[in-house]
GROMACS .gro file of C-alpha atoms in nm:
model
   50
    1UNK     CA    1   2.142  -0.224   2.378
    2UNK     CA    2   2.080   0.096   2.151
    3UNK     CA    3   1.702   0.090   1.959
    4UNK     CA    4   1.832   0.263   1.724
    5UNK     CA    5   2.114   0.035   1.618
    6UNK     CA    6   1.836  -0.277   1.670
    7UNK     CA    7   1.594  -0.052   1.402
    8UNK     CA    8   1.908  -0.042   1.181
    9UNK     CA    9   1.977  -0.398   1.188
   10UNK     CA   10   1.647  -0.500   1.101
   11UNK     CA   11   1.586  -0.226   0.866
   12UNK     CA   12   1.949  -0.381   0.719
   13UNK     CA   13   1.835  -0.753   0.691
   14UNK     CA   14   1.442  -0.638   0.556
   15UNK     CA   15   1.632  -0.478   0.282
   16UNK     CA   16   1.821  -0.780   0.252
   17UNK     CA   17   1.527  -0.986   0.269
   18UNK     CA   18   1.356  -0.820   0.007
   19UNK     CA   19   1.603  -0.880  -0.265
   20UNK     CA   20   1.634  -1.215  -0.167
   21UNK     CA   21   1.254  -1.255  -0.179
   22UNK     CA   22   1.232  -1.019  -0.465
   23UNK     CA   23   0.917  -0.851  -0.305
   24UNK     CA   24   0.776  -0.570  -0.522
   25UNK     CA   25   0.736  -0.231  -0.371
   26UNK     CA   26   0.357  -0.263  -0.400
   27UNK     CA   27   0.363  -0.585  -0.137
   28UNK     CA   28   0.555  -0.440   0.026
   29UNK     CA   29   0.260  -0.133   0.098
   30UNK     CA   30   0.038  -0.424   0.185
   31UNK     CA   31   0.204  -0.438   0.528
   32UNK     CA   32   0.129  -0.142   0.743
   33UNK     CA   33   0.478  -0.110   0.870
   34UNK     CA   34   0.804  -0.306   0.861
   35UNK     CA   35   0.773  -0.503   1.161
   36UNK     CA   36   0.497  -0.713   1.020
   37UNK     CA   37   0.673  -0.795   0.734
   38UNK     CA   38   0.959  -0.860   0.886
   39UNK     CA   39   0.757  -1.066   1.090
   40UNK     CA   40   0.605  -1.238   0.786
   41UNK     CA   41   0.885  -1.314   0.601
   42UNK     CA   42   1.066  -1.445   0.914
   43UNK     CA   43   0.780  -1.732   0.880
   44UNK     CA   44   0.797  -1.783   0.587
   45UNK     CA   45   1.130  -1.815   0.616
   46UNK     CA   46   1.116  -2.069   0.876
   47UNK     CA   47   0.879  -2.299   0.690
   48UNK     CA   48   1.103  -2.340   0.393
   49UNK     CA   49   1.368  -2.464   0.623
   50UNK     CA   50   1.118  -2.722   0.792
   0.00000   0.00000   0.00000
């Protein structure tokens, strides 16, 4: 499968995420890149549905 279209996707749903969230910009620079915070809303994410 193509990275780049995997980068995309997640790039796609983090953006999607953080409306849905409504993260501000400056959490946001908390995380040192995307993937944790992609990462930590994932979890969060999954405990609301426990």
């Amino acid at each position: 499968m193509n990275l780049n279209l995997i980068h995309t996707w997640v790039l796609q749903r983090s953006i999607n995420w953080k409306e849905e969230t409504k993260i501000s910009g400056q959490e946001m620079g908390n995380y040192r890149n995307y993937d944790s915070w992609f990462v930590e809303i994932n979890n969060k994410k999954q405990k609301e549905r426990e």
